[in-house]
PDB file of C-alpha atoms in Angstrom:
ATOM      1  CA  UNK A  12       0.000   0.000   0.000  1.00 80.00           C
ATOM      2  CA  UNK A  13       2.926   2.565   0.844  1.00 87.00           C
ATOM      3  CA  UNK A  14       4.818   1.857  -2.433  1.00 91.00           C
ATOM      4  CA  UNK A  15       1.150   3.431  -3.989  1.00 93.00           C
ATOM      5  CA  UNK A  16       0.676   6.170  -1.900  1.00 94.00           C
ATOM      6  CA  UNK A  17       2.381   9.387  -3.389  1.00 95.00           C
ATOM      7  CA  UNK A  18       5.388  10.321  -1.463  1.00 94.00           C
ATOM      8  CA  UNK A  19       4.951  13.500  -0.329  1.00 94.00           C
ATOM      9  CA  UNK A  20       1.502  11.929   1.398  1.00 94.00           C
ATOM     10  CA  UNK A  21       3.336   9.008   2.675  1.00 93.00           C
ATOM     11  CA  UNK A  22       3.819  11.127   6.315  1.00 91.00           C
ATOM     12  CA  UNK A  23       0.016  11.912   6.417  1.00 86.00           C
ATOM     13  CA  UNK A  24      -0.750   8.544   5.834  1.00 80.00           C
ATOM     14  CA  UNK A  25       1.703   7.686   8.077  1.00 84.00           C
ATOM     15  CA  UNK A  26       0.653   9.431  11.263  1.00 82.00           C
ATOM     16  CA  UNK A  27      -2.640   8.401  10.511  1.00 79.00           C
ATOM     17  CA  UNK A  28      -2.160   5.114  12.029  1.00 79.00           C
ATOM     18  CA  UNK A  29       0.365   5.807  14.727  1.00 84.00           C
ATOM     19  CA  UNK A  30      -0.097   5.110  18.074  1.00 85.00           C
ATOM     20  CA  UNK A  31      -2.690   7.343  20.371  1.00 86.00           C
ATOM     21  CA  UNK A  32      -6.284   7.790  20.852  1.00 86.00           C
ATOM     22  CA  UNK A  33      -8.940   7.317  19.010  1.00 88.00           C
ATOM     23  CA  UNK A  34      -9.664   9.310  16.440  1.00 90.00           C
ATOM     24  CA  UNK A  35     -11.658   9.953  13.163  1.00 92.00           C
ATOM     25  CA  UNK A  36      -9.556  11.027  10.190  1.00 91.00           C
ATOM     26  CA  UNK A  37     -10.252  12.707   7.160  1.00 93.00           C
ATOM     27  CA  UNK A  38      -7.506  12.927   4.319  1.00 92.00           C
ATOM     28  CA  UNK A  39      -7.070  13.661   0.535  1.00 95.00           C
ATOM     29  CA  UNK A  40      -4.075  11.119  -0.470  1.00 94.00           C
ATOM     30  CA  UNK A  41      -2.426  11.520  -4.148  1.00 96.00           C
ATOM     31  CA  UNK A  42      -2.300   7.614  -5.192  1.00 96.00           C
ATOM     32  CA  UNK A  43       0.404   6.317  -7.966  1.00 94.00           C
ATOM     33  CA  UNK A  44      -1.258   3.127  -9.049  1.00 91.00           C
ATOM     34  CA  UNK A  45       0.489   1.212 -11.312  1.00 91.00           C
ATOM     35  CA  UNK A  46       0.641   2.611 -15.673  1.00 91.00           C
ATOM     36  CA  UNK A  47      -2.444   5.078 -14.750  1.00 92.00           C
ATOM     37  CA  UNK A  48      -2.232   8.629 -13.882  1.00 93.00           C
ATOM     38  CA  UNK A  49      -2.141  10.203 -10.555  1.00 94.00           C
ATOM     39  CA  UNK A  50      -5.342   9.853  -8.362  1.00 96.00           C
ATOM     40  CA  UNK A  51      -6.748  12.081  -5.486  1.00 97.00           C
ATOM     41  CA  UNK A  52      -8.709  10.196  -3.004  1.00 96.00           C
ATOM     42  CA  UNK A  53     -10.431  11.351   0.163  1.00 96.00           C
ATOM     43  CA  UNK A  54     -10.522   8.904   2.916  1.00 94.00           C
ATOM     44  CA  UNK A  55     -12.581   9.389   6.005  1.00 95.00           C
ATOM     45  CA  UNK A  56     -12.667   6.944   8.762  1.00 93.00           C
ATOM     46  CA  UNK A  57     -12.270   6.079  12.339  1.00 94.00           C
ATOM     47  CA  UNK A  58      -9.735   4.611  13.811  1.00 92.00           C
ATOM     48  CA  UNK A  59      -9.865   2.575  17.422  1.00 92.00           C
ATOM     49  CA  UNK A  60      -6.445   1.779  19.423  1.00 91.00           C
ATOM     50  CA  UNK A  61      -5.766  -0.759  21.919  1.00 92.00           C
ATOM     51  CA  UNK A  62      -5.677  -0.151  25.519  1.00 91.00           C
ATOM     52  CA  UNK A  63      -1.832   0.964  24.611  1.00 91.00           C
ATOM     53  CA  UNK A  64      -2.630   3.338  22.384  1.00 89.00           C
ATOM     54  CA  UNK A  65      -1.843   0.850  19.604  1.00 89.00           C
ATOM     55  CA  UNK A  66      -4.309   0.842  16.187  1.00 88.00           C
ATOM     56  CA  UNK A  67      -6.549  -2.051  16.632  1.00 90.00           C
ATOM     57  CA  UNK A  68      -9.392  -1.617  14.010  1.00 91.00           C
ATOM     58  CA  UNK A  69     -10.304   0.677  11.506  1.00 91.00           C
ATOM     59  CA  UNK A  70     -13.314   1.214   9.037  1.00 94.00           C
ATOM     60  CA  UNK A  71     -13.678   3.853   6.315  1.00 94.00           C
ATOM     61  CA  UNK A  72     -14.208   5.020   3.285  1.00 97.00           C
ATOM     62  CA  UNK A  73     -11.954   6.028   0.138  1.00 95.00           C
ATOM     63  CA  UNK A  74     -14.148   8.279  -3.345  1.00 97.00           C
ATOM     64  CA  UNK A  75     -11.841   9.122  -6.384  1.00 97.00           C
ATOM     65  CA  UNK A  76     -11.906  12.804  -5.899  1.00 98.00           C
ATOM     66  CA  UNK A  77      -9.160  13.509  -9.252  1.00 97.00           C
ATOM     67  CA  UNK A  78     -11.659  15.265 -11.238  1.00 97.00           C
ATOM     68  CA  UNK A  79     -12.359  17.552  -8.753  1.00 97.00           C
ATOM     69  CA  UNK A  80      -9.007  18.469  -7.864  1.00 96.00           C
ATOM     70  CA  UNK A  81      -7.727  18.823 -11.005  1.00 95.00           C
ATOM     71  CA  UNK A  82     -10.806  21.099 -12.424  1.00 97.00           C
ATOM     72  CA  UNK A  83      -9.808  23.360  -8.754  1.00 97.00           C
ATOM     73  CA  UNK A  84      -6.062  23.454  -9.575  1.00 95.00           C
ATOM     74  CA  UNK A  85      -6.754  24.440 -13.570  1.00 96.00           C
ATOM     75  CA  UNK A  86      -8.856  27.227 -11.516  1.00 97.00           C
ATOM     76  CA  UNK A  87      -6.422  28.354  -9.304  1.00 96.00           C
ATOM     77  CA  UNK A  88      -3.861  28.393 -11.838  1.00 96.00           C
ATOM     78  CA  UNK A  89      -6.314  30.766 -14.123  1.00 96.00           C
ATOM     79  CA  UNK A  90      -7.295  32.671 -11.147  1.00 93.00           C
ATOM     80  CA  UNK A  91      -3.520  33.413 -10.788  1.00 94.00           C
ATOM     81  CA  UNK A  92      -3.070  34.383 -13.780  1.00 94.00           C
ATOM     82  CA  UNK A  93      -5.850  37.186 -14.327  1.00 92.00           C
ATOM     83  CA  UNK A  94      -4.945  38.549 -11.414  1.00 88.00           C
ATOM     84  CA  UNK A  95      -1.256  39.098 -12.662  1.00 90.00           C
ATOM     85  CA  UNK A  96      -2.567  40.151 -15.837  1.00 91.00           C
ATOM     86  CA  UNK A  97      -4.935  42.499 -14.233  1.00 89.00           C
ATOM     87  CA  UNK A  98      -2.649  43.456 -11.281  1.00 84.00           C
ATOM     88  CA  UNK A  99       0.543  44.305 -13.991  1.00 88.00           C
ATOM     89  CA  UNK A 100      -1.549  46.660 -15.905  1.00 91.00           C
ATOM     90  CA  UNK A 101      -3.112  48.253 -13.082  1.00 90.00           C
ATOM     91  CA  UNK A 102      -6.489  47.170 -14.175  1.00 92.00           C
ATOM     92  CA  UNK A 103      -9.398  47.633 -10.838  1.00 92.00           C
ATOM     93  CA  UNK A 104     -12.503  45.084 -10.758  1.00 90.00           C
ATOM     94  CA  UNK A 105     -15.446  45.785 -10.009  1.00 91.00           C
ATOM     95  CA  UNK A 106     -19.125  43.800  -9.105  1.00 93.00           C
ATOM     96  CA  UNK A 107     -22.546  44.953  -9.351  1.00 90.00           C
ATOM     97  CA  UNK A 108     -25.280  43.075  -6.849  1.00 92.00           C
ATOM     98  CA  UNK A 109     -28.577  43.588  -9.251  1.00 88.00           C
ATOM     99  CA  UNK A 110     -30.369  42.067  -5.770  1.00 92.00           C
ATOM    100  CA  UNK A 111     -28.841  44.695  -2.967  1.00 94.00           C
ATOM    101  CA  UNK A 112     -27.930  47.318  -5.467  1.00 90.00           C
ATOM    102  CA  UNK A 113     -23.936  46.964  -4.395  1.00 94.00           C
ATOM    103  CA  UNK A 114     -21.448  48.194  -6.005  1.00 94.00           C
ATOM    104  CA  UNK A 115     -18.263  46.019  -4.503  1.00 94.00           C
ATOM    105  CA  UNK A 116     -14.325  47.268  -5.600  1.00 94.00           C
ATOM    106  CA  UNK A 117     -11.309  45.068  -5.304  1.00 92.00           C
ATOM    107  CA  UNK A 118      -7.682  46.943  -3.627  1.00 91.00           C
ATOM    108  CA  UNK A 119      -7.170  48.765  -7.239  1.00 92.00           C
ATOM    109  CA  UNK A 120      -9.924  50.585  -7.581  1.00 93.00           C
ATOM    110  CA  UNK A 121      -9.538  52.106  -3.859  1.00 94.00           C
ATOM    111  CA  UNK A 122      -5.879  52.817  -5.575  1.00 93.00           C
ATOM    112  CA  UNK A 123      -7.311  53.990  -9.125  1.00 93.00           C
ATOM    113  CA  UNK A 124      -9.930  56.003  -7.408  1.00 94.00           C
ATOM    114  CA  UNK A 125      -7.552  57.326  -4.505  1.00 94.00           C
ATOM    115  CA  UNK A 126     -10.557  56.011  -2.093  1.00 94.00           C
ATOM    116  CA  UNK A 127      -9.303  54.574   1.365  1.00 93.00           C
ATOM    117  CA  UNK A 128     -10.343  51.144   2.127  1.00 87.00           C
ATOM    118  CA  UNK A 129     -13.855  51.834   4.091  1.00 87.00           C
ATOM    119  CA  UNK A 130     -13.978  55.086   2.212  1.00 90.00           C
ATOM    120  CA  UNK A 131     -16.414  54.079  -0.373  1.00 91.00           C
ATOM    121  CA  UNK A 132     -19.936  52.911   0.232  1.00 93.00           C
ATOM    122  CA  UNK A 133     -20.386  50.797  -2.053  1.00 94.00           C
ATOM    123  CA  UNK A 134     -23.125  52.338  -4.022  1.00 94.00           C
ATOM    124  CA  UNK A 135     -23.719  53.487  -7.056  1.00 90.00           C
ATOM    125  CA  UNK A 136     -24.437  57.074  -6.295  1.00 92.00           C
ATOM    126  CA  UNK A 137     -20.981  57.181  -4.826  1.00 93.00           C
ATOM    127  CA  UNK A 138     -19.178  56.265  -7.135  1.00 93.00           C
ATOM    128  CA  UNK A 139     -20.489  58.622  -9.738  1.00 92.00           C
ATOM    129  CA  UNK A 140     -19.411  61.168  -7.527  1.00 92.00           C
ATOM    130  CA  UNK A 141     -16.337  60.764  -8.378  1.00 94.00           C
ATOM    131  CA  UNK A 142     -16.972  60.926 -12.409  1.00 94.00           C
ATOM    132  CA  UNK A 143     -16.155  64.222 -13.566  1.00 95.00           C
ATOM    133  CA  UNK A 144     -19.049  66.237 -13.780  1.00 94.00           C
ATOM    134  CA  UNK A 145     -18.407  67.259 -17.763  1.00 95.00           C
ATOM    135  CA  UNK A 146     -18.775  63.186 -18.277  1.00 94.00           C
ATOM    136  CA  UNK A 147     -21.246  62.345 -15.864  1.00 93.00           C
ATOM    137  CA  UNK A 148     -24.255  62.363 -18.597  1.00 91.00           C
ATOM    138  CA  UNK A 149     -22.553  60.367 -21.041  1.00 90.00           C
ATOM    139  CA  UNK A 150     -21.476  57.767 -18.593  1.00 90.00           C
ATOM    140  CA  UNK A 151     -25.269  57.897 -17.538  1.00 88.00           C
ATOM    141  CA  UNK A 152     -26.721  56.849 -20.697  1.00 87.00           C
ATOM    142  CA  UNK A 153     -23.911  54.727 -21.405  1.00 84.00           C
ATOM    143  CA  UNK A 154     -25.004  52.241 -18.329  1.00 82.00           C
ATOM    144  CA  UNK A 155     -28.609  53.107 -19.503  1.00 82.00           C
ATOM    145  CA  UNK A 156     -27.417  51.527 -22.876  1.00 82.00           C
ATOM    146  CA  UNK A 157     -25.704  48.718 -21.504  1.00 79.00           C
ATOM    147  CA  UNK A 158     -28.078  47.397 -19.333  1.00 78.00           C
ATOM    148  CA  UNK A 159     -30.874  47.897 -22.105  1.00 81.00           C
ATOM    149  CA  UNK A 160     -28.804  45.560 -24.775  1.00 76.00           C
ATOM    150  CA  UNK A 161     -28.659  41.518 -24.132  1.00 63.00           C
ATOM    151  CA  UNK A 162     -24.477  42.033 -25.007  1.00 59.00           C
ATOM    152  CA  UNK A 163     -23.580  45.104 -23.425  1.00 60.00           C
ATOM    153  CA  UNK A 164     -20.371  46.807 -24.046  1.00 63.00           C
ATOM    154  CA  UNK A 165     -19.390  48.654 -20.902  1.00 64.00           C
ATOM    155  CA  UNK A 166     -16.605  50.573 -23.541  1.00 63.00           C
ATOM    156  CA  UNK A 167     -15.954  54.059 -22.953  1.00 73.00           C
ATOM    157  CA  UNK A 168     -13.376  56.167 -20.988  1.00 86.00           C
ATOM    158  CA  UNK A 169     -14.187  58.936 -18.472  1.00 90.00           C
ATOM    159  CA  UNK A 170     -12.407  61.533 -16.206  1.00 89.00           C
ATOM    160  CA  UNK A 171     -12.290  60.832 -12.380  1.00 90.00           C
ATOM    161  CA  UNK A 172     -12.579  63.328  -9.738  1.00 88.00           C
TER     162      UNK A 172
END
């Protein structure tokens, strides 16, 4: 079994049956079976020692969770890269909540915005405050049009204040 188990897991698995109390465990092992790729499985169990301490029985459970793990590490490896990408080029993001009418920034639009963390408040009234008031029309019906057209384009520069 430990010739299968990956071997940077081989410790977990390890101290998972040493000697102490009894205890439930709940692991995600990388598995190297034999001419077959890599495999994540999540074990949960429960393991009951000996009146030395000593593992005397065990009973659990072991799912194939590869898919899973690989679809969240091809995440976190695109999440990484947009926010380089966005970071490098000093490029803000912002959210709209249709349902509670917020309007949430990330770190960089505080920074594009020269807003101090807590400083904005997170509506949308307050952040046209800050549009210039020469553009503040245009940028008006712009998110008038945008929100009227099933493929908006949310194009369109203005000056901040």
């Amino acid at each position: 079994v430990m010739a299968r188990i990956h071997p940077e897991d081989r410790d977990l698995y390890r101290t998972a049956f040493s000697p102490g109390e009894e205890r439930a465990f709940q692991h995600i092992i990388r598995v190297v079976p034999p001419d077959q790729p890599l495999r994540y499985l999540e074990c949960d169990g429960l393991i009951q020692t000996d009146a030395d301490g000593q593992p005397a029985w065990l009973i659990g459970v072991a799912r194939d969770v590869s898919d899973r793990q690989l679809q969240e590490h091809a995440l976190r490896t695109q999440t990484e890269r947009l926010s380089l990408a966005l970071h490098g080029n000093a490029y803000g993001v912002w959210e709209f909540d249709f349902a509670t009418g917020r309007l949430l920034w990330d770190e960089q639009m505080h920074i594009i915005y020269a807003v101090p963390p807590g400083g904005f408040r997170e509506t949308i009234e307050d952040w046209q405050r800050h549009i210039h008031p020469d553009d503040r029309a245009r940028v008006d019906a712009g998110g008038r049009e945008m929100m009227a057209k099933p493929a908006p384009n949310c194009g369109g520069g203005f000056r901040i204040v």
